[in-house]
Amino acid sequence: KYYWEFIVLYRKFLVAAAAIFLYRVDKMIQALIIFLLLLTSIIVQNLNMPYSTARLNEMENRSLFVSFVTIYCGMYYLTETVEPIPR
C-alpha cells in the first residue's frame, strides 16, 4: 500500500508537534497525548498490515511497541505520587 508511508510520516509529525507545540501544557498531558497516538497507531497497523511481507509488518509493530513502552516508562518517571505498597 503506497499511501502507508504518508500515514507513518503524519504520525511522526503529530508526535513532534505534540512535543513542540504543547510545551506550555503539563508534561504528563503531553505524554498522554503521545501515548494515545501511539496506541492508535499500533491498532491501525495491526488492522491493516500494510507492508508486503510479514517481516516488515512485524518490524513496524515492534518499533511502535518500543516507542509505546518508552512513553509509558516516561509517564511512570513523571509520576510524583508513587507510594510504597502497604503490607
PDB file of N, CA and C in Angstrom:
ATOM      1  N   LYS A   1       0.861  -1.180   0.000  1.00  0.00           N
ATOM      2  CA  LYS A   1       0.000   0.000   0.000  1.00  0.00           C
ATOM      3  C   LYS A   1       0.903   1.237   0.000  1.00  0.00           C
ATOM      4  N   TYR A   2       0.902   1.934  -1.096  1.00  0.00           N
ATOM      5  CA  TYR A   2       1.814   3.063  -1.285  1.00  0.00           C
ATOM      6  C   TYR A   2       1.539   4.227  -0.328  1.00  0.00           C
ATOM      7  N   TYR A   3       0.301   4.405   0.055  1.00  0.00           N
ATOM      8  CA  TYR A   3      -0.077   5.545   0.889  1.00  0.00           C
ATOM      9  C   TYR A   3       0.365   5.400   2.344  1.00  0.00           C
ATOM     10  N   TRP A   4       0.783   4.210   2.745  1.00  0.00           N
ATOM     11  CA  TRP A   4       1.095   3.974   4.156  1.00  0.00           C
ATOM     12  C   TRP A   4       2.270   4.819   4.632  1.00  0.00           C
ATOM     13  N   GLU A   5       3.215   5.089   3.755  1.00  0.00           N
ATOM     14  CA  GLU A   5       4.362   5.918   4.138  1.00  0.00           C
ATOM     15  C   GLU A   5       3.910   7.323   4.526  1.00  0.00           C
ATOM     16  N   PHE A   6       2.857   7.813   3.895  1.00  0.00           N
ATOM     17  CA  PHE A   6       2.317   9.123   4.267  1.00  0.00           C
ATOM     18  C   PHE A   6       1.661   9.070   5.647  1.00  0.00           C
ATOM     19  N   ILE A   7       1.040   7.969   5.964  1.00  0.00           N
ATOM     20  CA  ILE A   7       0.441   7.798   7.296  1.00  0.00           C
ATOM     21  C   ILE A   7       1.530   7.750   8.361  1.00  0.00           C
ATOM     22  N   VAL A   8       2.616   7.041   8.085  1.00  0.00           N
ATOM     23  CA  VAL A   8       3.742   6.974   9.021  1.00  0.00           C
ATOM     24  C   VAL A   8       4.360   8.361   9.195  1.00  0.00           C
ATOM     25  N   LEU A   9       4.524   9.084   8.094  1.00  0.00           N
ATOM     26  CA  LEU A   9       5.066  10.440   8.148  1.00  0.00           C
ATOM     27  C   LEU A   9       4.158  11.354   8.964  1.00  0.00           C
ATOM     28  N   TYR A  10       2.851  11.237   8.772  1.00  0.00           N
ATOM     29  CA  TYR A  10       1.876  12.036   9.519  1.00  0.00           C
ATOM     30  C   TYR A  10       1.940  11.708  11.009  1.00  0.00           C
ATOM     31  N   ARG A  11       2.088  10.424  11.357  1.00  0.00           N
ATOM     32  CA  ARG A  11       2.211  10.024  12.761  1.00  0.00           C
ATOM     33  C   ARG A  11       3.445  10.648  13.394  1.00  0.00           C
ATOM     34  N   LYS A  12       4.565  10.596  12.687  1.00  0.00           N
ATOM     35  CA  LYS A  12       5.802  11.186  13.216  1.00  0.00           C
ATOM     36  C   LYS A  12       5.667  12.695  13.364  1.00  0.00           C
ATOM     37  N   PHE A  13       4.985  13.325  12.414  1.00  0.00           N
ATOM     38  CA  PHE A  13       4.737  14.758  12.507  1.00  0.00           C
ATOM     39  C   PHE A  13       3.897  15.086  13.733  1.00  0.00           C
ATOM     40  N   LEU A  14       2.857  14.289  13.998  1.00  0.00           N
ATOM     41  CA  LEU A  14       1.996  14.542  15.153  1.00  0.00           C
ATOM     42  C   LEU A  14       2.747  14.367  16.473  1.00  0.00           C
ATOM     43  N   VAL A  15       3.628  13.378  16.536  1.00  0.00           N
ATOM     44  CA  VAL A  15       4.431  13.186  17.759  1.00  0.00           C
ATOM     45  C   VAL A  15       5.338  14.400  17.968  1.00  0.00           C
ATOM     46  N   ALA A  16       6.002  14.838  16.917  1.00  0.00           N
ATOM     47  CA  ALA A  16       6.875  16.013  17.028  1.00  0.00           C
ATOM     48  C   ALA A  16       6.075  17.261  17.358  1.00  0.00           C
ATOM     49  N   ALA A  17       4.909  17.412  16.740  1.00  0.00           N
ATOM     50  CA  ALA A  17       4.073  18.590  17.005  1.00  0.00           C
ATOM     51  C   ALA A  17       3.590  18.606  18.450  1.00  0.00           C
ATOM     52  N   ALA A  18       3.242  17.446  18.980  1.00  0.00           N
ATOM     53  CA  ALA A  18       2.810  17.387  20.381  1.00  0.00           C
ATOM     54  C   ALA A  18       3.954  17.790  21.305  1.00  0.00           C
ATOM     55  N   ALA A  19       5.157  17.368  20.986  1.00  0.00           N
ATOM     56  CA  ALA A  19       6.311  17.713  21.822  1.00  0.00           C
ATOM     57  C   ALA A  19       6.669  19.196  21.703  1.00  0.00           C
ATOM     58  N   ILE A  20       6.509  19.762  20.516  1.00  0.00           N
ATOM     59  CA  ILE A  20       6.925  21.149  20.287  1.00  0.00           C
ATOM     60  C   ILE A  20       5.842  22.151  20.678  1.00  0.00           C
ATOM     61  N   PHE A  21       4.633  21.949  20.187  1.00  0.00           N
ATOM     62  CA  PHE A  21       3.598  22.963  20.341  1.00  0.00           C
ATOM     63  C   PHE A  21       2.839  22.876  21.658  1.00  0.00           C
ATOM     64  N   LEU A  22       2.963  21.791  22.365  1.00  0.00           N
ATOM     65  CA  LEU A  22       2.281  21.673  23.658  1.00  0.00           C
ATOM     66  C   LEU A  22       3.247  21.870  24.822  1.00  0.00           C
ATOM     67  N   TYR A  23       4.295  22.658  24.603  1.00  0.00           N
ATOM     68  CA  TYR A  23       5.288  22.848  25.656  1.00  0.00           C
ATOM     69  C   TYR A  23       4.743  23.593  26.865  1.00  0.00           C
ATOM     70  N   ARG A  24       3.680  24.359  26.702  1.00  0.00           N
ATOM     71  CA  ARG A  24       3.092  25.080  27.841  1.00  0.00           C
ATOM     72  C   ARG A  24       2.161  24.195  28.665  1.00  0.00           C
ATOM     73  N   VAL A  25       1.776  23.074  28.093  1.00  0.00           N
ATOM     74  CA  VAL A  25       0.898  22.137  28.785  1.00  0.00           C
ATOM     75  C   VAL A  25       1.748  21.254  29.684  1.00  0.00           C
ATOM     76  N   ASP A  26       1.128  20.699  30.702  1.00  0.00           N
ATOM     77  CA  ASP A  26       1.833  19.810  31.621  1.00  0.00           C
ATOM     78  C   ASP A  26       2.482  18.653  30.857  1.00  0.00           C
ATOM     79  N   LYS A  27       3.651  18.242  31.290  1.00  0.00           N
ATOM     80  CA  LYS A  27       4.389  17.165  30.618  1.00  0.00           C
ATOM     81  C   LYS A  27       3.600  15.849  30.622  1.00  0.00           C
ATOM     82  N   MET A  28       2.825  15.617  31.659  1.00  0.00           N
ATOM     83  CA  MET A  28       2.026  14.393  31.714  1.00  0.00           C
ATOM     84  C   MET A  28       0.940  14.406  30.627  1.00  0.00           C
ATOM     85  N   ILE A  29       0.352  15.565  30.368  1.00  0.00           N
ATOM     86  CA  ILE A  29      -0.646  15.689  29.300  1.00  0.00           C
ATOM     87  C   ILE A  29       0.009  15.440  27.947  1.00  0.00           C
ATOM     88  N   GLN A  30       1.199  15.994  27.745  1.00  0.00           N
ATOM     89  CA  GLN A  30       1.947  15.732  26.511  1.00  0.00           C
ATOM     90  C   GLN A  30       2.173  14.236  26.330  1.00  0.00           C
ATOM     91  N   ALA A  31       2.636  13.594  27.389  1.00  0.00           N
ATOM     92  CA  ALA A  31       2.923  12.160  27.331  1.00  0.00           C
ATOM     93  C   ALA A  31       1.649  11.360  27.056  1.00  0.00           C
ATOM     94  N   LEU A  32       0.536  11.754  27.665  1.00  0.00           N
ATOM     95  CA  LEU A  32      -0.731  11.048  27.433  1.00  0.00           C
ATOM     96  C   LEU A  32      -1.198  11.183  25.991  1.00  0.00           C
ATOM     97  N   ILE A  33      -1.034  12.370  25.414  1.00  0.00           N
ATOM     98  CA  ILE A  33      -1.429  12.574  24.023  1.00  0.00           C
ATOM     99  C   ILE A  33      -0.591  11.694  23.102  1.00  0.00           C
ATOM    100  N   ILE A  34       0.720  11.668  23.327  1.00  0.00           N
ATOM    101  CA  ILE A  34       1.601  10.829  22.509  1.00  0.00           C
ATOM    102  C   ILE A  34       1.308   9.353  22.754  1.00  0.00           C
ATOM    103  N   PHE A  35       1.021   9.001  24.005  1.00  0.00           N
ATOM    104  CA  PHE A  35       0.670   7.624  24.369  1.00  0.00           C
ATOM    105  C   PHE A  35      -0.560   7.164  23.585  1.00  0.00           C
ATOM    106  N   LEU A  36      -1.596   7.991  23.549  1.00  0.00           N
ATOM    107  CA  LEU A  36      -2.817   7.650  22.814  1.00  0.00           C
ATOM    108  C   LEU A  36      -2.572   7.596  21.302  1.00  0.00           C
ATOM    109  N   LEU A  37      -1.738   8.497  20.810  1.00  0.00           N
ATOM    110  CA  LEU A  37      -1.398   8.480  19.397  1.00  0.00           C
ATOM    111  C   LEU A  37      -0.680   7.179  19.023  1.00  0.00           C
ATOM    112  N   LEU A  38       0.264   6.750  19.860  1.00  0.00           N
ATOM    113  CA  LEU A  38       0.980   5.506  19.590  1.00  0.00           C
ATOM    114  C   LEU A  38       0.065   4.288  19.726  1.00  0.00           C
ATOM    115  N   LEU A  39      -0.822   4.322  20.703  1.00  0.00           N
ATOM    116  CA  LEU A  39      -1.770   3.224  20.860  1.00  0.00           C
ATOM    117  C   LEU A  39      -2.666   3.111  19.624  1.00  0.00           C
ATOM    118  N   THR A  40      -3.145   4.237  19.144  1.00  0.00           N
ATOM    119  CA  THR A  40      -3.956   4.251  17.928  1.00  0.00           C
ATOM    120  C   THR A  40      -3.150   3.736  16.736  1.00  0.00           C
ATOM    121  N   SER A  41      -1.898   4.132  16.657  1.00  0.00           N
ATOM    122  CA  SER A  41      -1.038   3.683  15.557  1.00  0.00           C
ATOM    123  C   SER A  41      -0.829   2.179  15.590  1.00  0.00           C
ATOM    124  N   ILE A  42      -0.648   1.631  16.773  1.00  0.00           N
ATOM    125  CA  ILE A  42      -0.476   0.180  16.910  1.00  0.00           C
ATOM    126  C   ILE A  42      -1.726  -0.548  16.444  1.00  0.00           C
ATOM    127  N   ILE A  43      -2.887  -0.055  16.845  1.00  0.00           N
ATOM    128  CA  ILE A  43      -4.152  -0.697  16.457  1.00  0.00           C
ATOM    129  C   ILE A  43      -4.354  -0.621  14.940  1.00  0.00           C
ATOM    130  N   VAL A  44      -4.132   0.546  14.362  1.00  0.00           N
ATOM    131  CA  VAL A  44      -4.316   0.711  12.916  1.00  0.00           C
ATOM    132  C   VAL A  44      -3.312  -0.147  12.145  1.00  0.00           C
ATOM    133  N   GLN A  45      -2.080  -0.193  12.622  1.00  0.00           N
ATOM    134  CA  GLN A  45      -1.056  -1.017  11.974  1.00  0.00           C
ATOM    135  C   GLN A  45      -1.463  -2.491  11.984  1.00  0.00           C
ATOM    136  N   ASN A  46      -1.951  -2.965  13.118  1.00  0.00           N
ATOM    137  CA  ASN A  46      -2.334  -4.373  13.220  1.00  0.00           C
ATOM    138  C   ASN A  46      -3.595  -4.709  12.423  1.00  0.00           C
ATOM    139  N   LEU A  47      -4.476  -3.754  12.257  1.00  0.00           N
ATOM    140  CA  LEU A  47      -5.672  -3.990  11.456  1.00  0.00           C
ATOM    141  C   LEU A  47      -5.364  -4.025   9.964  1.00  0.00           C
ATOM    142  N   ASN A  48      -4.435  -3.186   9.516  1.00  0.00           N
ATOM    143  CA  ASN A  48      -4.157  -3.067   8.085  1.00  0.00           C
ATOM    144  C   ASN A  48      -3.045  -3.980   7.586  1.00  0.00           C
ATOM    145  N   MET A  49      -2.022  -4.203   8.395  1.00  0.00           N
ATOM    146  CA  MET A  49      -0.831  -4.950   7.951  1.00  0.00           C
ATOM    147  C   MET A  49      -0.426  -4.487   6.545  1.00  0.00           C
ATOM    148  N   PRO A  50       0.024  -3.244   6.415  1.00  0.00           N
ATOM    149  CA  PRO A  50       0.175  -2.624   5.097  1.00  0.00           C
ATOM    150  C   PRO A  50       1.399  -3.051   4.297  1.00  0.00           C
ATOM    151  N   TYR A  51       2.398  -3.599   4.940  1.00  0.00           N
ATOM    152  CA  TYR A  51       3.627  -3.910   4.222  1.00  0.00           C
ATOM    153  C   TYR A  51       3.512  -5.236   3.476  1.00  0.00           C
ATOM    154  N   SER A  52       4.353  -5.406   2.482  1.00  0.00           N
ATOM    155  CA  SER A  52       4.236  -6.548   1.579  1.00  0.00           C
ATOM    156  C   SER A  52       4.651  -7.873   2.210  1.00  0.00           C
ATOM    157  N   THR A  53       5.491  -7.827   3.237  1.00  0.00           N
ATOM    158  CA  THR A  53       5.925  -9.069   3.883  1.00  0.00           C
ATOM    159  C   THR A  53       5.579  -9.050   5.360  1.00  0.00           C
ATOM    160  N   ALA A  54       5.430 -10.222   5.902  1.00  0.00           N
ATOM    161  CA  ALA A  54       5.124 -10.337   7.335  1.00  0.00           C
ATOM    162  C   ALA A  54       6.274  -9.797   8.171  1.00  0.00           C
ATOM    163  N   ARG A  55       7.490  -9.962   7.692  1.00  0.00           N
ATOM    164  CA  ARG A  55       8.675  -9.481   8.426  1.00  0.00           C
ATOM    165  C   ARG A  55       8.648  -7.963   8.589  1.00  0.00           C
ATOM    166  N   LEU A  56       8.306  -7.239   7.527  1.00  0.00           N
ATOM    167  CA  LEU A  56       8.229  -5.777   7.610  1.00  0.00           C
ATOM    168  C   LEU A  56       7.118  -5.330   8.556  1.00  0.00           C
ATOM    169  N   ASN A  57       5.981  -6.002   8.500  1.00  0.00           N
ATOM    170  CA  ASN A  57       4.893  -5.678   9.423  1.00  0.00           C
ATOM    171  C   ASN A  57       5.312  -5.925  10.866  1.00  0.00           C
ATOM    172  N   GLU A  58       6.014  -7.027  11.100  1.00  0.00           N
ATOM    173  CA  GLU A  58       6.491  -7.341  12.449  1.00  0.00           C
ATOM    174  C   GLU A  58       7.494  -6.298  12.935  1.00  0.00           C
ATOM    175  N   MET A  59       8.373  -5.859  12.051  1.00  0.00           N
ATOM    176  CA  MET A  59       9.349  -4.831  12.432  1.00  0.00           C
ATOM    177  C   MET A  59       8.656  -3.513  12.799  1.00  0.00           C
ATOM    178  N   GLU A  60       7.650  -3.138  12.037  1.00  0.00           N
ATOM    179  CA  GLU A  60       6.905  -1.915  12.337  1.00  0.00           C
ATOM    180  C   GLU A  60       6.151  -2.060  13.662  1.00  0.00           C
ATOM    181  N   ASN A  61       5.555  -3.217  13.899  1.00  0.00           N
ATOM    182  CA  ASN A  61       4.869  -3.454  15.173  1.00  0.00           C
ATOM    183  C   ASN A  61       5.826  -3.354  16.341  1.00  0.00           C
ATOM    184  N   ARG A  62       6.990  -3.946  16.202  1.00  0.00           N
ATOM    185  CA  ARG A  62       7.976  -3.882  17.291  1.00  0.00           C
ATOM    186  C   ARG A  62       8.470  -2.458  17.507  1.00  0.00           C
ATOM    187  N   SER A  63       8.663  -1.730  16.443  1.00  0.00           N
ATOM    188  CA  SER A  63       9.087  -0.336  16.551  1.00  0.00           C
ATOM    189  C   SER A  63       8.047   0.494  17.303  1.00  0.00           C
ATOM    190  N   LEU A  64       6.787   0.321  16.943  1.00  0.00           N
ATOM    191  CA  LEU A  64       5.719   1.040  17.634  1.00  0.00           C
ATOM    192  C   LEU A  64       5.617   0.612  19.097  1.00  0.00           C
ATOM    193  N   PHE A  65       5.814  -0.675  19.353  1.00  0.00           N
ATOM    194  CA  PHE A  65       5.750  -1.170  20.722  1.00  0.00           C
ATOM    195  C   PHE A  65       6.873  -0.579  21.580  1.00  0.00           C
ATOM    196  N   VAL A  66       8.073  -0.490  21.031  1.00  0.00           N
ATOM    197  CA  VAL A  66       9.189   0.103  21.775  1.00  0.00           C
ATOM    198  C   VAL A  66       8.907   1.573  22.075  1.00  0.00           C
ATOM    199  N   SER A  67       8.366   2.299  21.113  1.00  0.00           N
ATOM    200  CA  SER A  67       8.000   3.699  21.349  1.00  0.00           C
ATOM    201  C   SER A  67       6.919   3.804  22.422  1.00  0.00           C
ATOM    202  N   PHE A  68       5.952   2.912  22.367  1.00  0.00           N
ATOM    203  CA  PHE A  68       4.861   2.880  23.337  1.00  0.00           C
ATOM    204  C   PHE A  68       5.394   2.631  24.756  1.00  0.00           C
ATOM    205  N   VAL A  69       6.273   1.648  24.895  1.00  0.00           N
ATOM    206  CA  VAL A  69       6.852   1.324  26.208  1.00  0.00           C
ATOM    207  C   VAL A  69       7.728   2.472  26.705  1.00  0.00           C
ATOM    208  N   THR A  70       8.443   3.122  25.810  1.00  0.00           N
ATOM    209  CA  THR A  70       9.285   4.254  26.194  1.00  0.00           C
ATOM    210  C   THR A  70       8.446   5.384  26.763  1.00  0.00           C
ATOM    211  N   ILE A  71       7.343   5.704  26.112  1.00  0.00           N
ATOM    212  CA  ILE A  71       6.458   6.763  26.621  1.00  0.00           C
ATOM    213  C   ILE A  71       5.833   6.335  27.945  1.00  0.00           C
ATOM    214  N   TYR A  72       5.437   5.069  28.048  1.00  0.00           N
ATOM    215  CA  TYR A  72       4.852   4.571  29.294  1.00  0.00           C
ATOM    216  C   TYR A  72       5.851   4.702  30.444  1.00  0.00           C
ATOM    217  N   CYS A  73       7.089   4.318  30.216  1.00  0.00           N
ATOM    218  CA  CYS A  73       8.116   4.434  31.259  1.00  0.00           C
ATOM    219  C   CYS A  73       8.370   5.901  31.614  1.00  0.00           C
ATOM    220  N   GLY A  74       8.318   6.763  30.598  1.00  0.00           N
ATOM    221  CA  GLY A  74       8.461   8.197  30.861  1.00  0.00           C
ATOM    222  C   GLY A  74       7.317   8.726  31.708  1.00  0.00           C
ATOM    223  N   MET A  75       6.110   8.233  31.459  1.00  0.00           N
ATOM    224  CA  MET A  75       4.969   8.643  32.277  1.00  0.00           C
ATOM    225  C   MET A  75       5.139   8.164  33.711  1.00  0.00           C
ATOM    226  N   TYR A  76       5.652   6.959  33.884  1.00  0.00           N
ATOM    227  CA  TYR A  76       5.909   6.442  35.232  1.00  0.00           C
ATOM    228  C   TYR A  76       6.951   7.308  35.927  1.00  0.00           C
ATOM    229  N   TYR A  77       7.981   7.692  35.188  1.00  0.00           N
ATOM    230  CA  TYR A  77       9.038   8.532  35.746  1.00  0.00           C
ATOM    231  C   TYR A  77       8.494   9.904  36.144  1.00  0.00           C
ATOM    232  N   LEU A  78       7.546  10.440  35.373  1.00  0.00           N
ATOM    233  CA  LEU A  78       6.981  11.758  35.666  1.00  0.00           C
ATOM    234  C   LEU A  78       6.011  11.741  36.846  1.00  0.00           C
ATOM    235  N   THR A  79       5.508  10.567  37.198  1.00  0.00           N
ATOM    236  CA  THR A  79       4.548  10.468  38.288  1.00  0.00           C
ATOM    237  C   THR A  79       5.246  10.781  39.597  1.00  0.00           C
ATOM    238  N   GLU A  80       4.703  11.762  40.313  1.00  0.00           N
ATOM    239  CA  GLU A  80       5.332  12.195  41.560  1.00  0.00           C
ATOM    240  C   GLU A  80       4.740  11.515  42.786  1.00  0.00           C
ATOM    241  N   THR A  81       3.593  10.902  42.652  1.00  0.00           N
ATOM    242  CA  THR A  81       2.908  10.373  43.823  1.00  0.00           C
ATOM    243  C   THR A  81       2.944   8.843  43.853  1.00  0.00           C
ATOM    244  N   VAL A  82       4.093   8.273  43.622  1.00  0.00           N
ATOM    245  CA  VAL A  82       4.230   6.830  43.726  1.00  0.00           C
ATOM    246  C   VAL A  82       4.475   6.500  45.190  1.00  0.00           C
ATOM    247  N   GLU A  83       3.579   5.722  45.759  1.00  0.00           N
ATOM    248  CA  GLU A  83       3.664   5.391  47.174  1.00  0.00           C
ATOM    249  C   GLU A  83       4.019   3.914  47.336  1.00  0.00           C
ATOM    250  N   PRO A  84       4.706   3.582  48.425  1.00  0.00           N
ATOM    251  CA  PRO A  84       5.021   2.171  48.648  1.00  0.00           C
ATOM    252  C   PRO A  84       3.746   1.354  48.886  1.00  0.00           C
ATOM    253  N   ILE A  85       3.798   0.087  48.549  1.00  0.00           N
ATOM    254  CA  ILE A  85       2.661  -0.796  48.736  1.00  0.00           C
ATOM    255  C   ILE A  85       2.541  -1.145  50.224  1.00  0.00           C
ATOM    256  N   PRO A  86       1.354  -0.906  50.820  1.00  0.00           N
ATOM    257  CA  PRO A  86       1.195  -1.259  52.242  1.00  0.00           C
ATOM    258  C   PRO A  86       1.178  -2.773  52.431  1.00  0.00           C
ATOM    259  N   ARG A  87       1.731  -3.195  53.543  1.00  0.00           N
ATOM    260  CA  ARG A  87       1.777  -4.647  53.830  1.00  0.00           C
ATOM    261  C   ARG A  87       0.930  -4.984  55.023  1.00  0.00           C
TER     262      ARG A  87
END
